[in-house]
Short mmCIF file of C-alpha atoms in Angstrom, two decimals:
data_model
loop_
_atom_site.label_atom_id
_atom_site.label_comp_id
_atom_site.label_asym_id
_atom_site.label_seq_id
_atom_site.Cartn_x
_atom_site.Cartn_y
_atom_site.Cartn_z
CA MET X 1 -22.74 -9.46 -25.18
CA VAL X 2 -21.80 -8.06 -21.28
CA ARG X 3 -20.71 -4.39 -21.03
CA VAL X 4 -18.85 -3.69 -18.15
CA ALA X 5 -17.96 -0.45 -16.72
CA ILE X 6 -15.23 0.37 -14.55
CA ILE X 7 -14.53 3.07 -12.73
CA GLY X 8 -11.76 3.87 -11.50
CA GLY X 9 -8.17 3.47 -13.37
CA GLY X 10 -5.51 3.37 -10.66
CA ILE X 11 -3.51 0.28 -10.43
CA SER X 12 -6.39 -2.37 -9.03
CA GLY X 13 -9.30 -0.78 -11.73
CA LEU X 14 -6.26 -0.65 -14.46
CA THR X 15 -5.87 -5.28 -13.33
CA THR X 16 -9.22 -6.06 -13.61
CA ALA X 17 -8.79 -4.28 -17.34
CA PHE X 18 -5.87 -6.01 -19.33
CA TYR X 19 -7.51 -8.53 -17.74
CA LEU X 20 -10.99 -8.72 -19.42
CA GLU X 21 -9.42 -7.54 -22.05
CA GLN X 22 -7.54 -10.90 -21.71
CA GLU X 23 -11.13 -13.18 -21.93
CA ARG X 24 -12.25 -10.24 -24.57
CA ARG X 25 -9.67 -11.39 -26.59
CA ARG X 26 -10.10 -15.10 -26.40
CA GLY X 27 -13.33 -14.30 -27.86
CA ALA X 28 -15.47 -13.53 -24.49
CA PRO X 29 -17.89 -11.84 -25.25
CA ILE X 30 -17.55 -8.72 -23.31
CA GLU X 31 -16.77 -4.92 -24.08
CA TYR X 32 -15.36 -3.10 -20.84
CA THR X 33 -15.12 0.74 -20.83
CA LEU X 34 -12.85 1.78 -17.37
CA TYR X 35 -13.40 5.41 -16.92
CA GLU X 36 -10.54 8.02 -14.15
CA ALA X 37 -11.54 11.48 -13.44
CA GLU X 38 -8.11 12.29 -13.78
CA PRO X 39 -5.85 12.85 -16.72
CA ARG X 40 -3.90 10.13 -16.89
CA PHE X 41 -3.77 6.50 -15.40
CA GLY X 42 -1.99 4.65 -13.00
CA GLY X 43 -3.90 6.73 -9.58
CA VAL X 44 -0.73 7.00 -6.77
CA ILE X 45 1.39 4.97 -8.72
CA ARG X 46 4.01 8.29 -11.14
CA THR X 47 6.95 7.80 -11.41
CA GLU X 48 9.19 10.98 -13.60
CA LYS X 49 12.24 12.16 -14.68
CA VAL X 50 14.23 15.33 -13.35
CA ASP X 51 17.76 15.85 -14.64
CA GLY X 52 18.76 12.47 -14.73
CA CYS X 53 16.84 10.59 -11.74
CA LEU X 54 13.06 8.21 -11.09
CA ILE X 55 11.06 10.70 -8.93
CA GLU X 56 8.34 8.46 -7.33
CA ALA X 57 5.26 10.22 -6.29
CA GLY X 58 3.72 7.07 -4.98
CA PRO X 59 5.12 3.81 -4.00
CA ASP X 60 8.33 2.79 -5.22
CA SER X 61 7.76 -0.34 -5.31
CA PHE X 62 6.34 -3.80 -4.24
CA LEU X 63 6.91 -6.46 -1.27
CA THR X 64 8.53 -9.64 -3.09
CA SER X 65 6.86 -12.03 -0.85
CA LYS X 66 3.12 -10.95 -3.06
CA SER X 67 3.21 -12.37 -5.57
CA TRP X 68 0.63 -11.10 -7.58
CA ALA X 69 2.29 -7.49 -9.08
CA LYS X 70 4.76 -9.67 -10.04
CA GLU X 71 2.87 -12.47 -11.66
CA LEU X 72 1.59 -9.51 -13.77
CA CYS X 73 4.34 -8.01 -14.28
CA ASP X 74 4.88 -11.56 -16.09
CA ASP X 75 1.10 -11.22 -17.93
CA LEU X 76 2.40 -7.13 -19.30
CA ARG X 77 5.91 -9.18 -20.41
CA LEU X 78 7.63 -7.19 -17.45
CA THR X 79 9.61 -9.64 -16.01
CA GLN X 80 13.31 -8.56 -18.03
CA GLN X 81 12.71 -4.99 -16.39
CA LEU X 82 12.19 -6.51 -12.85
CA ILE X 83 14.61 -4.98 -9.79
CA GLY X 84 15.09 -6.24 -6.15
CA SER X 85 16.49 -4.28 -3.46
CA ASN X 86 20.11 -3.77 -1.79
CA ASP X 87 19.78 -5.48 -0.29
CA SER X 88 23.12 -6.26 0.86
CA GLU X 89 22.82 -2.13 2.24
CA ARG X 90 19.51 -3.33 3.89
CA ARG X 91 19.47 -1.27 7.27
CA THR X 92 16.87 0.48 9.01
CA TYR X 93 16.77 3.74 11.44
CA ILE X 94 14.79 4.52 13.70
CA LEU X 95 15.09 8.38 16.16
CA VAL X 96 15.53 8.07 19.44
CA GLY X 97 16.96 10.81 21.11
CA GLY X 98 17.77 12.77 17.96
CA LYS X 99 20.51 10.05 17.61
CA LEU X 100 19.88 7.08 13.86
CA LEU X 101 19.79 3.62 16.08
CA PRO X 102 19.65 0.84 13.45
CA ILE X 103 17.04 -1.72 12.81
CA PRO X 104 18.65 -4.83 15.23
CA PRO X 105 18.97 -7.50 11.97
CA GLY X 106 16.62 -10.51 11.95
CA MET X 107 14.16 -9.13 12.39
CA GLN X 108 10.42 -9.08 11.50
CA MET X 109 8.44 -6.23 12.05
CA MET X 110 7.61 -6.16 15.91
CA VAL X 111 9.36 -10.03 16.46
CA PRO X 112 12.71 -10.86 16.72
CA SER X 113 14.36 -14.21 14.81
CA ASN X 114 17.48 -12.94 15.90
CA LEU X 115 17.78 -12.74 19.76
CA TRP X 116 21.00 -11.89 20.17
CA ALA X 117 21.27 -9.24 17.74
CA ALA X 118 18.40 -8.36 19.23
CA VAL X 119 20.10 -8.10 22.85
CA ARG X 120 22.56 -6.31 21.27
CA SER X 121 21.18 -3.53 19.96
CA PRO X 122 20.48 -0.15 21.65
CA LEU X 123 18.02 0.58 20.45
CA PHE X 124 15.24 -1.51 23.20
CA SER X 125 15.56 -0.68 27.02
CA LYS X 126 16.71 -4.23 29.55
CA ARG X 127 13.35 -4.55 30.57
CA THR X 128 11.78 -5.12 26.65
CA LYS X 129 15.17 -7.50 25.33
CA LEU X 130 13.99 -9.38 28.83
CA ALA X 131 10.43 -8.67 27.53
CA MET X 132 11.17 -10.30 24.11
CA LEU X 133 13.16 -13.30 26.00
CA GLY X 134 10.73 -14.51 28.02
CA GLU X 135 8.11 -14.24 25.59
CA TYR X 136 10.04 -17.45 23.87
CA PHE X 137 8.99 -19.36 26.47
CA ALA X 138 5.59 -17.48 27.45
CA SER X 139 2.07 -18.83 26.07
CA PRO X 140 0.35 -15.40 25.73
CA GLU X 141 -3.74 -15.10 25.68
CA THR X 142 -4.08 -15.59 22.57
CA LEU X 143 -7.34 -13.42 20.09
CA PRO X 144 -10.53 -14.92 20.50
CA PRO X 145 -10.52 -16.08 16.60
CA ASP X 146 -13.80 -14.07 16.31
CA GLU X 147 -12.68 -11.27 18.21
CA ASP X 148 -9.99 -8.08 16.96
CA GLU X 149 -8.18 -5.87 19.23
CA SER X 150 -5.42 -2.70 18.22
CA VAL X 151 -1.89 -3.96 16.80
CA ALA X 152 -0.77 -1.61 19.64
CA ASN X 153 -2.36 -3.89 22.11
CA PHE X 154 -1.37 -7.30 20.50
CA VAL X 155 2.49 -6.52 20.66
CA GLN X 156 1.60 -4.54 23.69
CA ARG X 157 0.77 -7.98 25.27
CA HIS X 158 3.59 -10.14 23.72
CA PHE X 159 6.64 -7.65 24.85
CA ARG X 160 5.74 -3.84 26.28
CA GLY X 161 4.67 -0.36 25.31
CA GLU X 162 8.00 0.88 24.02
CA VAL X 163 8.42 -1.76 20.91
CA VAL X 164 4.97 -0.03 19.50
CA GLU X 165 6.16 2.99 20.22
CA ARG X 166 9.92 3.02 18.88
CA LEU X 167 9.71 0.04 16.02
CA VAL X 168 5.22 -0.94 15.48
CA ASP X 169 4.04 2.76 15.22
CA PRO X 170 6.85 4.06 13.25
CA LEU X 171 6.75 1.47 10.54
CA LEU X 172 2.97 1.23 10.57
CA THR X 173 2.44 4.74 9.93
CA GLY X 174 4.75 4.47 6.90
CA VAL X 175 2.73 2.26 5.31
CA TYR X 176 -0.93 3.36 6.52
CA GLY X 177 0.37 7.86 8.00
CA ALA X 178 -1.94 6.02 10.60
CA ASP X 179 -1.63 5.06 14.82
CA ALA X 180 -1.26 1.74 15.85
CA SER X 181 -3.65 1.96 18.35
CA MET X 182 -6.32 2.29 16.27
CA LEU X 183 -5.36 -0.22 13.39
CA SER X 184 -6.71 -4.07 13.18
CA VAL X 185 -4.14 -6.11 14.80
CA ARG X 186 -7.13 -8.56 12.01
CA SER X 187 -6.89 -6.13 9.09
CA THR X 188 -3.15 -5.02 9.41
CA LEU X 189 -0.52 -8.16 10.30
CA PRO X 190 -2.66 -10.77 9.89
CA GLN X 191 0.28 -13.45 10.24
CA MET X 192 1.24 -12.02 13.40
CA VAL X 193 -2.01 -14.08 14.59
CA GLU X 194 -2.10 -16.87 12.44
CA SER X 195 1.57 -16.82 14.68
CA GLU X 196 0.92 -15.97 17.35
CA ALA X 197 -2.64 -19.19 17.13
CA LYS X 198 -0.50 -21.68 16.27
CA TYR X 199 3.06 -21.05 18.57
CA GLY X 200 1.00 -18.78 21.58
CA SER X 201 5.02 -17.14 21.08
CA LEU X 202 5.03 -14.50 18.44
CA VAL X 203 9.14 -15.02 18.72
CA ARG X 204 9.14 -19.17 18.79
CA GLY X 205 7.28 -17.93 15.24
CA ALA X 206 9.59 -16.09 13.65
CA LEU X 207 12.93 -17.87 14.44
CA ILE X 208 10.73 -21.50 13.11
CA ALA X 209 9.54 -19.54 10.05
CA ARG X 210 13.65 -18.73 9.55
CA LYS X 211 15.01 -21.68 9.87
CA LYS X 212 12.14 -22.87 6.99
CA GLN X 213 13.46 -19.98 5.03
CA ASN X 214 17.56 -20.52 5.18
CA ARG X 215 17.41 -24.31 3.79
CA LYS X 216 15.00 -21.94 1.50
CA SER X 217 17.51 -22.09 -2.34
CA GLY X 218 17.65 -17.95 -4.16
CA LYS X 219 16.56 -15.95 -0.98
CA GLN X 220 13.99 -13.13 -3.04
CA PRO X 221 15.36 -9.49 -2.15
CA LEU X 222 12.48 -7.54 0.59
CA PHE X 223 11.59 -4.82 -1.98
CA THR X 224 10.41 -5.40 -5.96
CA THR X 225 10.34 -2.49 -8.61
CA MET X 226 10.72 -1.59 -12.54
CA ARG X 227 13.89 -0.85 -14.13
CA ASP X 228 12.19 2.70 -15.27
CA GLY X 229 10.09 3.58 -12.49
CA MET X 230 6.27 2.37 -11.18
CA GLN X 231 4.85 3.81 -13.63
CA ARG X 232 5.68 1.27 -16.17
CA ILE X 233 3.13 -0.74 -14.88
CA PRO X 234 0.62 1.68 -15.69
CA ASP X 235 1.79 3.00 -18.76
CA VAL X 236 2.15 -0.98 -20.49
CA ILE X 237 -1.72 -1.56 -19.88
CA VAL X 238 -2.21 0.99 -21.56
CA ARG X 239 -0.83 0.28 -23.98
CA GLN X 240 -2.57 -3.23 -24.60
CA VAL X 241 -6.08 -2.06 -23.89
CA PRO X 242 -7.51 -0.47 -26.77
CA ARG X 243 -8.00 3.37 -27.23
CA GLU X 244 -11.67 2.71 -26.85
CA ARG X 245 -12.36 1.27 -23.94
CA LEU X 246 -10.22 3.89 -22.65
CA ARG X 247 -11.71 7.31 -21.10
CA CYS X 248 -9.25 9.81 -19.22
CA SER X 249 -10.49 13.00 -17.68
CA ALA X 250 -13.93 11.01 -17.48
CA PRO X 251 -15.65 12.27 -14.44
CA VAL X 252 -18.61 9.26 -13.37
CA THR X 253 -21.05 11.39 -11.74
CA SER X 254 -23.93 9.47 -10.69
CA LEU X 255 -25.00 5.43 -10.93
CA ARG X 256 -28.41 4.22 -11.09
CA ARG X 257 -30.64 1.58 -12.37
CA SER X 258 -33.35 -0.01 -13.84
CA ASP X 259 -34.75 -3.68 -14.86
CA ALA X 260 -32.24 -4.31 -17.51
CA ALA X 261 -28.99 -1.86 -16.59
CA TRP X 262 -26.70 0.45 -14.81
CA HIS X 263 -26.98 3.54 -15.47
CA VAL X 264 -23.43 5.17 -15.51
CA ILE X 265 -23.81 8.86 -15.85
CA SER X 266 -20.77 11.21 -16.74
CA PRO X 267 -20.85 14.37 -17.78
CA VAL X 268 -17.52 13.25 -20.69
CA ALA X 269 -20.21 10.30 -22.16
CA GLY X 270 -21.85 8.04 -19.74
CA ASP X 271 -23.35 4.50 -20.88
CA GLU X 272 -26.01 1.25 -19.17
CA TYR X 273 -23.54 -1.76 -18.99
CA ASP X 274 -24.54 -4.64 -17.66
CA GLN X 275 -22.38 -4.46 -14.67
CA VAL X 276 -19.91 -2.25 -12.72
CA VAL X 277 -16.80 -2.27 -10.80
CA LEU X 278 -16.36 0.99 -7.72
CA ALA X 279 -11.64 0.67 -7.75
CA LEU X 280 -11.88 4.29 -6.14
CA PRO X 281 -12.30 4.78 -2.83
CA ALA X 282 -15.01 4.16 -0.11
CA TYR X 283 -16.71 7.84 0.45
CA ALA X 284 -16.26 7.53 -3.70
CA CYS X 285 -18.44 4.73 -3.26
CA ALA X 286 -20.73 6.35 -0.66
CA LYS X 287 -20.92 9.07 -3.17
CA LEU X 288 -21.81 7.43 -6.69
CA MET X 289 -24.61 5.10 -5.11
CA GLU X 290 -26.69 8.06 -3.52
CA GLU X 291 -28.77 7.45 -6.06
CA ILE X 292 -29.30 3.13 -5.44
CA PRO X 293 -32.44 2.59 -4.10
CA ASP X 294 -31.83 0.51 -0.27
CA SER X 295 -28.03 1.54 -0.48
CA ALA X 296 -27.87 4.29 2.51
CA PRO X 297 -26.46 1.01 4.35
CA ALA X 298 -24.13 -0.06 2.57
CA ARG X 299 -23.64 4.01 1.98
CA GLU X 300 -23.32 4.08 5.91
CA LEU X 301 -20.43 1.38 6.18
CA LEU X 302 -18.52 2.70 3.47
CA ASN X 303 -18.05 5.92 5.03
CA GLU X 304 -17.29 4.11 8.15
CA ILE X 305 -13.76 3.48 6.27
CA PRO X 306 -11.71 6.49 7.49
CA TYR X 307 -8.91 8.29 5.21
CA SER X 308 -5.62 9.58 5.88
CA SER X 309 -3.23 11.97 3.63
CA ALA X 310 0.18 11.29 2.67
CA LEU X 311 2.82 14.18 0.96
CA THR X 312 6.01 13.05 0.11
CA LEU X 313 8.61 15.03 -1.15
CA SER X 314 11.64 14.45 -3.71
CA LEU X 315 14.88 16.06 -2.43
CA ALA X 316 18.41 15.83 -5.25
CA TYR X 317 21.76 17.15 -4.00
CA LYS X 318 25.66 16.57 -5.06
CA ALA X 319 26.40 14.14 -3.75
CA ASN X 320 29.46 15.22 -2.21
CA GLU X 321 28.20 17.02 -0.26
CA ILE X 322 25.75 14.86 2.07
CA VAL X 323 27.13 12.24 4.46
CA LEU X 324 24.89 9.54 4.59
CA PRO X 325 25.09 7.03 6.72
CA ALA X 326 24.84 2.51 5.09
CA GLY X 327 21.51 1.91 4.03
CA PHE X 328 17.88 2.49 3.21
CA GLY X 329 16.47 5.83 5.58
CA PHE X 330 15.16 5.90 8.86
CA LEU X 331 11.80 6.30 10.65
CA VAL X 332 10.87 9.27 13.23
CA PRO X 333 8.37 8.23 16.16
CA ARG X 334 5.93 10.83 17.41
CA SER X 335 7.41 11.12 20.65
CA GLU X 336 10.72 12.96 18.78
CA GLY X 337 8.30 16.10 17.91
CA ARG X 338 9.14 15.91 14.41
CA ARG X 339 6.43 15.99 11.55
CA MET X 340 8.73 13.72 9.04
CA ILE X 341 7.40 9.95 9.46
CA ALA X 342 10.31 8.76 7.47
CA CYS X 343 13.31 9.15 4.78
CA THR X 344 14.36 7.22 2.15
CA PHE X 345 18.44 6.72 1.16
CA VAL X 346 16.46 5.96 -2.65
CA ASN X 347 20.27 5.72 -4.49
CA ASN X 348 20.81 3.40 -1.64
CA LYS X 349 17.69 1.18 -1.78
CA PHE X 350 17.62 0.55 -5.70
CA ALA X 351 20.18 0.96 -7.96
CA TYR X 352 19.39 3.79 -11.05
CA ARG X 353 17.14 5.76 -9.74
CA ALA X 354 19.73 8.67 -10.15
CA PRO X 355 23.06 9.20 -12.27
CA GLU X 356 26.43 9.01 -10.67
CA GLY X 357 27.19 11.87 -8.37
CA THR X 358 23.64 12.72 -7.35
CA GLY X 359 22.01 12.00 -3.98
CA LEU X 360 18.62 11.22 -3.77
CA LEU X 361 16.15 11.38 -0.71
CA ARG X 362 12.62 11.08 -0.39
CA VAL X 363 10.80 12.59 2.25
CA PHE X 364 7.13 11.31 4.10
CA MET X 365 4.45 13.48 5.99
CA GLY X 366 1.15 14.02 6.67
CA GLY X 367 -1.09 10.87 7.93
CA VAL X 368 -3.19 11.30 11.35
CA HIS X 369 -1.66 12.66 13.51
CA ASP X 370 -0.41 15.55 10.90
CA PRO X 371 -2.68 16.20 7.32
CA GLU X 372 -2.45 19.57 8.35
CA VAL X 373 1.25 19.29 6.81
CA LEU X 374 -0.84 19.63 3.24
CA ALA X 375 -1.64 22.07 3.69
CA LEU X 376 1.87 24.18 3.25
CA SER X 377 3.30 25.80 -0.27
CA ASP X 378 5.72 23.87 -2.00
CA THR X 379 7.54 26.31 -0.56
CA GLU X 380 7.37 26.26 2.84
CA ALA X 381 7.01 21.62 2.94
CA ILE X 382 10.39 21.52 0.65
CA GLU X 383 11.90 24.70 3.99
CA LEU X 384 10.71 22.05 6.46
CA ALA X 385 12.24 19.32 5.41
CA ARG X 386 15.24 20.97 4.58
CA ARG X 387 15.23 21.54 8.01
CA GLU X 388 14.86 18.49 10.09
CA LEU X 389 17.05 16.86 7.69
CA ARG X 390 19.54 19.35 8.35
CA GLU X 391 19.51 18.44 12.73
CA ILE X 392 19.23 14.82 11.84
CA LEU X 393 20.72 13.98 8.77
CA GLY X 394 22.99 17.20 8.98
CA ILE X 395 22.40 17.90 5.81
CA ALA X 396 22.80 21.56 4.69
CA ALA X 397 23.79 21.39 1.39
CA GLU X 398 21.05 23.49 -0.87
CA PRO X 399 19.11 20.99 -3.26
CA GLN X 400 20.40 20.32 -7.00
CA PHE X 401 16.35 20.37 -6.84
CA ALA X 402 12.65 19.44 -5.00
CA ARG X 403 9.61 18.29 -5.72
CA VAL X 404 6.28 17.24 -3.67
CA PHE X 405 3.73 15.68 -3.84
CA ARG X 406 -0.24 15.44 -1.82
CA TRP X 407 -1.95 12.99 -1.71
CA PRO X 408 -5.29 14.12 0.13
CA ARG X 409 -7.30 11.11 1.81
CA ALA X 410 -5.52 8.20 -0.43
CA MET X 411 -4.93 5.65 2.25
CA PRO X 412 -7.43 3.84 3.94
CA GLN X 413 -6.64 3.05 7.47
CA TYR X 414 -8.25 -0.25 8.67
CA GLU X 415 -9.76 0.42 11.86
CA VAL X 416 -10.22 -2.09 14.88
CA GLY X 417 -13.58 -3.59 13.45
CA HIS X 418 -12.07 -4.11 9.87
CA PRO X 419 -12.97 -7.24 8.80
CA LEU X 420 -16.28 -7.07 10.60
CA ARG X 421 -17.49 -4.13 9.05
CA VAL X 422 -15.90 -5.26 5.63
CA ALA X 423 -18.33 -8.54 6.00
CA ARG X 424 -20.99 -7.31 7.24
CA LEU X 425 -21.13 -4.59 3.87
CA GLU X 426 -20.22 -6.74 1.08
CA MET X 427 -22.98 -8.28 2.29
CA ARG X 428 -24.96 -5.50 1.92
CA MET X 429 -24.20 -4.81 -1.35
CA GLN X 430 -25.35 -8.37 -3.05
CA ARG X 431 -28.26 -6.63 -2.86
CA PHE X 432 -26.78 -4.91 -5.70
CA PRO X 433 -26.06 -7.72 -8.75
CA GLY X 434 -23.35 -6.47 -10.87
CA LEU X 435 -22.03 -4.15 -8.84
CA GLN X 436 -18.86 -4.93 -7.12
CA LEU X 437 -16.23 -3.43 -5.27
CA SER X 438 -12.15 -3.06 -5.43
CA GLY X 439 -9.34 -1.16 -5.33
CA ASN X 440 -7.30 -0.88 -0.87
CA ALA X 441 -10.65 0.35 1.47
CA TYR X 442 -11.28 -3.09 1.94
CA HIS X 443 -8.65 -5.99 2.20
CA GLY X 444 -4.91 -4.99 1.39
CA ILE X 445 -3.55 -1.75 0.55
CA GLY X 446 0.06 -3.34 -1.07
CA VAL X 447 0.37 -2.66 -4.80
CA PRO X 448 0.87 -6.60 -4.73
CA ASP X 449 -2.64 -6.40 -2.51
CA CYS X 450 -4.30 -4.42 -5.45
CA VAL X 451 -3.39 -6.31 -8.26
CA ARG X 452 -4.55 -9.37 -6.31
CA ILE X 453 -8.06 -7.60 -5.98
CA GLY X 454 -8.72 -6.33 -9.34
CA ARG X 455 -7.45 -9.53 -10.43
CA SER X 456 -11.28 -11.08 -8.93
CA ALA X 457 -13.07 -7.91 -9.42
CA ALA X 458 -12.24 -9.43 -13.74
CA ASP X 459 -12.60 -13.25 -12.24
CA ALA X 460 -15.78 -12.38 -10.50
CA VAL X 461 -17.33 -10.63 -14.15
CA MET X 462 -16.66 -13.63 -15.62
CA ARG X 463 -18.23 -16.45 -13.28
CA ARG X 464 -21.15 -13.76 -13.33
CA MET X 465 -21.29 -13.93 -17.21
CA ARG X 466 -20.42 -16.70 -17.84
CA ALA X 467 -23.94 -17.65 -14.91
CA GLN X 468 -26.18 -15.53 -16.81
CA HIS X 469 -25.24 -17.75 -19.94
CA ALA X 470 -24.96 -20.66 -19.20
CA PRO X 471 -27.47 -22.53 -21.28
CA ALA X 472 -30.83 -23.56 -19.21
CA LEU X 473 -30.49 -27.53 -18.40
#
């Protein structure tokens, strides 16, 4: 019997547990235990119901185009619970000079696939519009295959710095809590790097991709979520895994290695295992590995991966007391001098989020440039959000309720050089057979990527088990 410890009960660790459970039910000689330090499973996926409203504390959805999360939902028999975003209402604004200007339709991140819409947009200056038109005909020098650069540099090579300031930086701040001048383009926008390598012009690549998409039938919504909240996914996994396999409120304090086993040390209930999956933040993995001989080089690389923090607020209003522009919400560039990063008009984005007569807003703060916001009390954070909403949207009404959630050191930063750093780390980890890294610090931070990584960890466990138990030739 092969024994496996999964340390970390976020979506990556839960996915690993779910797929190992499927293998166990099919007769694989495997036992596993999932350790989670918190009293609940799910990590940053957390849904609350308040006065008929669905409040997402963490991710509110996942990208439909990345199929791994939907495949997990299919395996969990949750397909009928999936709902798409209201894309007929999809419009996102950028705050520029205190005014909300819509992102022109057809923008693929910073690349226009509808040049006419981009040219007509008030979001960009004439010089930027000319740069977009000129980029179609030019073939900028492509990024060498063995090099990396910042997203900001990449965008500036193709367009202008205004696109970074007004579009790319706000978008990536909303996803990573990051700074485009520090993020690795290969890690965060690999599809753009591929487009550059193939077409030279990103605009040409976007127009070709748009034509291919238009030929496809049954256009998919941009985002997908669960009808009754994202927490349904971890909750269903927990119900499908035997209770004796799950240990919440069970922090793991250290990890040790002997000739025969991995020793998981926990104040609650530690044990010995043949394999260990670390589905934790990189800095937490480094801490657990301190007692493993020769682990210093790997720990150093783990600690080189920085993190940012986030604060989210959900505010509910009487619908007749607020007036919102049509669309999903808005993003705020740093040049606007606000502490708000973004705001989602929750009712507009998804159905079933709030009862009739209620308007639900979700505000994002924090990131690499404002970690201090997490030190605010709930009252201070709510007053700050209300003040900026009043100045931006003219909302003077008292919210019916407000909920504040803090996520310290929750978002890994894929800084320039991240692909090489991860490759070096994975080589170092080969020194420790039976120990593998999982989670969002290495190959993708969204829910679908975490599901993919979690399932890959389960597959790796099974491959190692089969290799060790294969009959000798």
